[in-house]
């Protein structure tokens, strides 16, 4: 296969296996999905038939990798003890659901400090991550810390934040990173031309290491560079621009990193179909270097 594995976030309505079948219906190579309700503190336990159906769907569709996205309620940066504990427990619960389904990567927004300050917020997040990893010792599921736009008190909008968290957990192999193109642009990292693109990835590699990059969210941004506002729009119709996406899908360093859409769409997934076709049209043919 030429180019990276492309896909999108798919709904689990009707059961987790349906996310795979929906992805297959629009020719996704990879998908992202929730493993429970994104807006509830607890989802009903997965049943044996649901787990079996999911494994069958994996085999039938050959979609891989499959990436989970955490529930929106989780905030490991909260200074409120009750909210912190509920967040930690929900993360542990979701890591268990990932393991049951055979999903190896779980994307997590690091958290918001809610006024407590950046350093206390990062310490709180590190504590939550440490507890979740300890509670799931031996699990193969990685937590992918997602880059954020830096809205409000959200942390993770600087590569230094993510590097600090990984270092604070002694470089745990259970931690990786998910880079969101709309978020990093809004956070001040310029991807819009080759020079900015290379500078951004050079900074990422120096601070975190490209080996930690396990997932890319391909989203254009309604808001400008360094706006610190998180608003996704369709590929090529926002501030990120097509040049950045062309650079991404042709970057040999990212060939094994799944690239997943989180852009607006309707029930017929037409927008995802169009975006995937556009992204694939940007992939340059592989050159044969034989003489």
PDB file of N, CA and C in Angstrom, residues 147-187:
ATOM      1  N   UNK A 147      -2.305  16.459  21.752  1.00  0.00           N
ATOM      2  CA  UNK A 147      -1.991  17.877  21.723  1.00  0.00           C
ATOM      3  C   UNK A 147      -3.301  18.673  21.737  1.00  0.00           C
ATOM      4  N   UNK A 148      -3.324  19.773  22.459  1.00  0.00           N
ATOM      5  CA  UNK A 148      -4.539  20.582  22.571  1.00  0.00           C
ATOM      6  C   UNK A 148      -4.306  21.980  22.002  1.00  0.00           C
ATOM      7  N   UNK A 149      -5.406  22.720  21.831  1.00  0.00           N
ATOM      8  CA  UNK A 149      -5.320  24.093  21.331  1.00  0.00           C
ATOM      9  C   UNK A 149      -4.978  25.080  22.436  1.00  0.00           C
ATOM     10  N   UNK A 150      -5.163  24.663  23.685  1.00  0.00           N
ATOM     11  CA  UNK A 150      -4.883  25.555  24.806  1.00  0.00           C
ATOM     12  C   UNK A 150      -6.044  26.467  25.147  1.00  0.00           C
ATOM     13  N   UNK A 151      -7.270  26.041  24.824  1.00  0.00           N
ATOM     14  CA  UNK A 151      -8.442  26.824  25.217  1.00  0.00           C
ATOM     15  C   UNK A 151      -8.586  26.838  26.732  1.00  0.00           C
ATOM     16  N   UNK A 152      -8.978  27.972  27.261  1.00  0.00           N
ATOM     17  CA  UNK A 152      -9.209  28.047  28.701  1.00  0.00           C
ATOM     18  C   UNK A 152      -7.984  27.642  29.492  1.00  0.00           C
ATOM     19  N   UNK A 153      -8.142  26.662  30.375  1.00  0.00           N
ATOM     20  CA  UNK A 153      -7.020  26.199  31.206  1.00  0.00           C
ATOM     21  C   UNK A 153      -6.504  24.834  30.771  1.00  0.00           C
ATOM     22  N   UNK A 154      -6.857  24.418  29.543  1.00  0.00           N
ATOM     23  CA  UNK A 154      -6.407  23.105  29.059  1.00  0.00           C
ATOM     24  C   UNK A 154      -4.894  23.082  28.878  1.00  0.00           C
ATOM     25  N   UNK A 155      -4.296  22.016  29.370  1.00  0.00           N
ATOM     26  CA  UNK A 155      -2.861  21.786  29.226  1.00  0.00           C
ATOM     27  C   UNK A 155      -2.610  20.818  28.070  1.00  0.00           C
ATOM     28  N   UNK A 156      -1.366  20.789  27.594  1.00  0.00           N
ATOM     29  CA  UNK A 156      -1.035  19.930  26.465  1.00  0.00           C
ATOM     30  C   UNK A 156      -0.904  20.693  25.162  1.00  0.00           C
ATOM     31  N   UNK A 157      -0.953  22.031  25.216  1.00  0.00           N
ATOM     32  CA  UNK A 157      -0.839  22.835  24.001  1.00  0.00           C
ATOM     33  C   UNK A 157       0.609  23.172  23.664  1.00  0.00           C
ATOM     34  N   UNK A 158       1.515  22.830  24.553  1.00  0.00           N
ATOM     35  CA  UNK A 158       2.947  22.944  24.264  1.00  0.00           C
ATOM     36  C   UNK A 158       3.553  21.547  24.285  1.00  0.00           C
ATOM     37  N   UNK A 159       4.446  21.286  23.345  1.00  0.00           N
ATOM     38  CA  UNK A 159       5.122  19.990  23.334  1.00  0.00           C
ATOM     39  C   UNK A 159       5.851  19.770  24.654  1.00  0.00           C
ATOM     40  N   UNK A 160       6.299  20.868  25.266  1.00  0.00           N
ATOM     41  CA  UNK A 160       6.993  20.759  26.553  1.00  0.00           C
ATOM     42  C   UNK A 160       6.098  20.134  27.629  1.00  0.00           C
ATOM     43  N   UNK A 161       4.792  20.424  27.586  1.00  0.00           N
ATOM     44  CA  UNK A 161       3.880  19.822  28.562  1.00  0.00           C
ATOM     45  C   UNK A 161       3.892  18.297  28.445  1.00  0.00           C
ATOM     46  N   UNK A 162       3.771  17.809  27.215  1.00  0.00           N
ATOM     47  CA  UNK A 162       3.705  16.362  27.004  1.00  0.00           C
ATOM     48  C   UNK A 162       5.043  15.705  27.325  1.00  0.00           C
ATOM     49  N   UNK A 163       6.136  16.365  26.954  1.00  0.00           N
ATOM     50  CA  UNK A 163       7.464  15.832  27.268  1.00  0.00           C
ATOM     51  C   UNK A 163       7.655  15.742  28.782  1.00  0.00           C
ATOM     52  N   UNK A 164       7.192  16.775  29.512  1.00  0.00           N
ATOM     53  CA  UNK A 164       7.312  16.787  30.970  1.00  0.00           C
ATOM     54  C   UNK A 164       6.528  15.634  31.577  1.00  0.00           C
ATOM     55  N   UNK A 165       5.310  15.397  31.098  1.00  0.00           N
ATOM     56  CA  UNK A 165       4.487  14.312  31.639  1.00  0.00           C
ATOM     57  C   UNK A 165       5.140  12.953  31.399  1.00  0.00           C
ATOM     58  N   UNK A 166       5.669  12.748  30.196  1.00  0.00           N
ATOM     59  CA  UNK A 166       6.319  11.475  29.888  1.00  0.00           C
ATOM     60  C   UNK A 166       7.551  11.283  30.775  1.00  0.00           C
ATOM     61  N   UNK A 167       8.323  12.356  30.936  1.00  0.00           N
ATOM     62  CA  UNK A 167       9.512  12.275  31.789  1.00  0.00           C
ATOM     63  C   UNK A 167       9.133  12.024  33.243  1.00  0.00           C
ATOM     64  N   UNK A 168       8.037  12.658  33.686  1.00  0.00           N
ATOM     65  CA  UNK A 168       7.595  12.506  35.070  1.00  0.00           C
ATOM     66  C   UNK A 168       7.196  11.065  35.371  1.00  0.00           C
ATOM     67  N   UNK A 169       6.772  10.350  34.332  1.00  0.00           N
ATOM     68  CA  UNK A 169       6.424   8.937  34.501  1.00  0.00           C
ATOM     69  C   UNK A 169       7.564   8.033  34.041  1.00  0.00           C
ATOM     70  N   UNK A 170       8.781   8.572  34.135  1.00  0.00           N
ATOM     71  CA  UNK A 170      10.010   7.813  33.870  1.00  0.00           C
ATOM     72  C   UNK A 170      10.031   7.211  32.477  1.00  0.00           C
ATOM     73  N   UNK A 171       9.461   7.952  31.497  1.00  0.00           N
ATOM     74  CA  UNK A 171       9.490   7.479  30.119  1.00  0.00           C
ATOM     75  C   UNK A 171       8.696   6.204  29.901  1.00  0.00           C
ATOM     76  N   UNK A 172       7.609   6.034  30.637  1.00  0.00           N
ATOM     77  CA  UNK A 172       6.800   4.811  30.539  1.00  0.00           C
ATOM     78  C   UNK A 172       6.472   4.448  29.095  1.00  0.00           C
ATOM     79  N   UNK A 173       6.648   3.172  28.775  1.00  0.00           N
ATOM     80  CA  UNK A 173       6.298   2.680  27.444  1.00  0.00           C
ATOM     81  C   UNK A 173       4.796   2.698  27.210  1.00  0.00           C
ATOM     82  N   UNK A 174       4.020   2.904  28.268  1.00  0.00           N
ATOM     83  CA  UNK A 174       2.560   2.954  28.154  1.00  0.00           C
ATOM     84  C   UNK A 174       2.075   4.332  27.681  1.00  0.00           C
ATOM     85  N   UNK A 175       2.991   5.283  27.490  1.00  0.00           N
ATOM     86  CA  UNK A 175       2.603   6.628  27.062  1.00  0.00           C
ATOM     87  C   UNK A 175       3.083   6.915  25.651  1.00  0.00           C
ATOM     88  N   UNK A 176       2.197   7.517  24.863  1.00  0.00           N
ATOM     89  CA  UNK A 176       2.526   7.992  23.529  1.00  0.00           C
ATOM     90  C   UNK A 176       1.822   9.318  23.310  1.00  0.00           C
ATOM     91  N   UNK A 177       1.821   9.779  22.068  1.00  0.00           N
ATOM     92  CA  UNK A 177       1.232  11.074  21.740  1.00  0.00           C
ATOM     93  C   UNK A 177       0.357  10.963  20.499  1.00  0.00           C
ATOM     94  N   UNK A 178      -0.740  11.705  20.509  1.00  0.00           N
ATOM     95  CA  UNK A 178      -1.583  11.905  19.338  1.00  0.00           C
ATOM     96  C   UNK A 178      -1.499  13.383  18.974  1.00  0.00           C
ATOM     97  N   UNK A 179      -1.086  13.688  17.758  1.00  0.00           N
ATOM     98  CA  UNK A 179      -0.965  15.076  17.308  1.00  0.00           C
ATOM     99  C   UNK A 179      -2.180  15.445  16.474  1.00  0.00           C
ATOM    100  N   UNK A 180      -2.877  16.497  16.874  1.00  0.00           N
ATOM    101  CA  UNK A 180      -4.046  16.999  16.162  1.00  0.00           C
ATOM    102  C   UNK A 180      -3.635  18.252  15.390  1.00  0.00           C
ATOM    103  N   UNK A 181      -3.826  18.228  14.069  1.00  0.00           N
ATOM    104  CA  UNK A 181      -3.337  19.321  13.220  1.00  0.00           C
ATOM    105  C   UNK A 181      -4.034  20.644  13.524  1.00  0.00           C
ATOM    106  N   UNK A 182      -5.344  20.618  13.766  1.00  0.00           N
ATOM    107  CA  UNK A 182      -6.059  21.853  14.097  1.00  0.00           C
ATOM    108  C   UNK A 182      -5.597  22.397  15.439  1.00  0.00           C
ATOM    109  N   UNK A 183      -5.403  21.506  16.404  1.00  0.00           N
ATOM    110  CA  UNK A 183      -4.997  21.934  17.737  1.00  0.00           C
ATOM    111  C   UNK A 183      -3.598  22.559  17.736  1.00  0.00           C
ATOM    112  N   UNK A 184      -2.651  21.910  17.065  1.00  0.00           N
ATOM    113  CA  UNK A 184      -1.280  22.453  17.113  1.00  0.00           C
ATOM    114  C   UNK A 184      -1.198  23.794  16.398  1.00  0.00           C
ATOM    115  N   UNK A 185      -1.949  23.958  15.299  1.00  0.00           N
ATOM    116  CA  UNK A 185      -1.955  25.256  14.627  1.00  0.00           C
ATOM    117  C   UNK A 185      -2.514  26.323  15.564  1.00  0.00           C
ATOM    118  N   UNK A 186      -3.641  26.034  16.195  1.00  0.00           N
ATOM    119  CA  UNK A 186      -4.251  26.990  17.121  1.00  0.00           C
ATOM    120  C   UNK A 186      -3.344  27.264  18.312  1.00  0.00           C
ATOM    121  N   UNK A 187      -2.488  26.290  18.657  1.00  0.00           N
ATOM    122  CA  UNK A 187      -1.559  26.452  19.779  1.00  0.00           C
ATOM    123  C   UNK A 187      -0.308  27.241  19.390  1.00  0.00           C
TER     124      UNK A 187
END
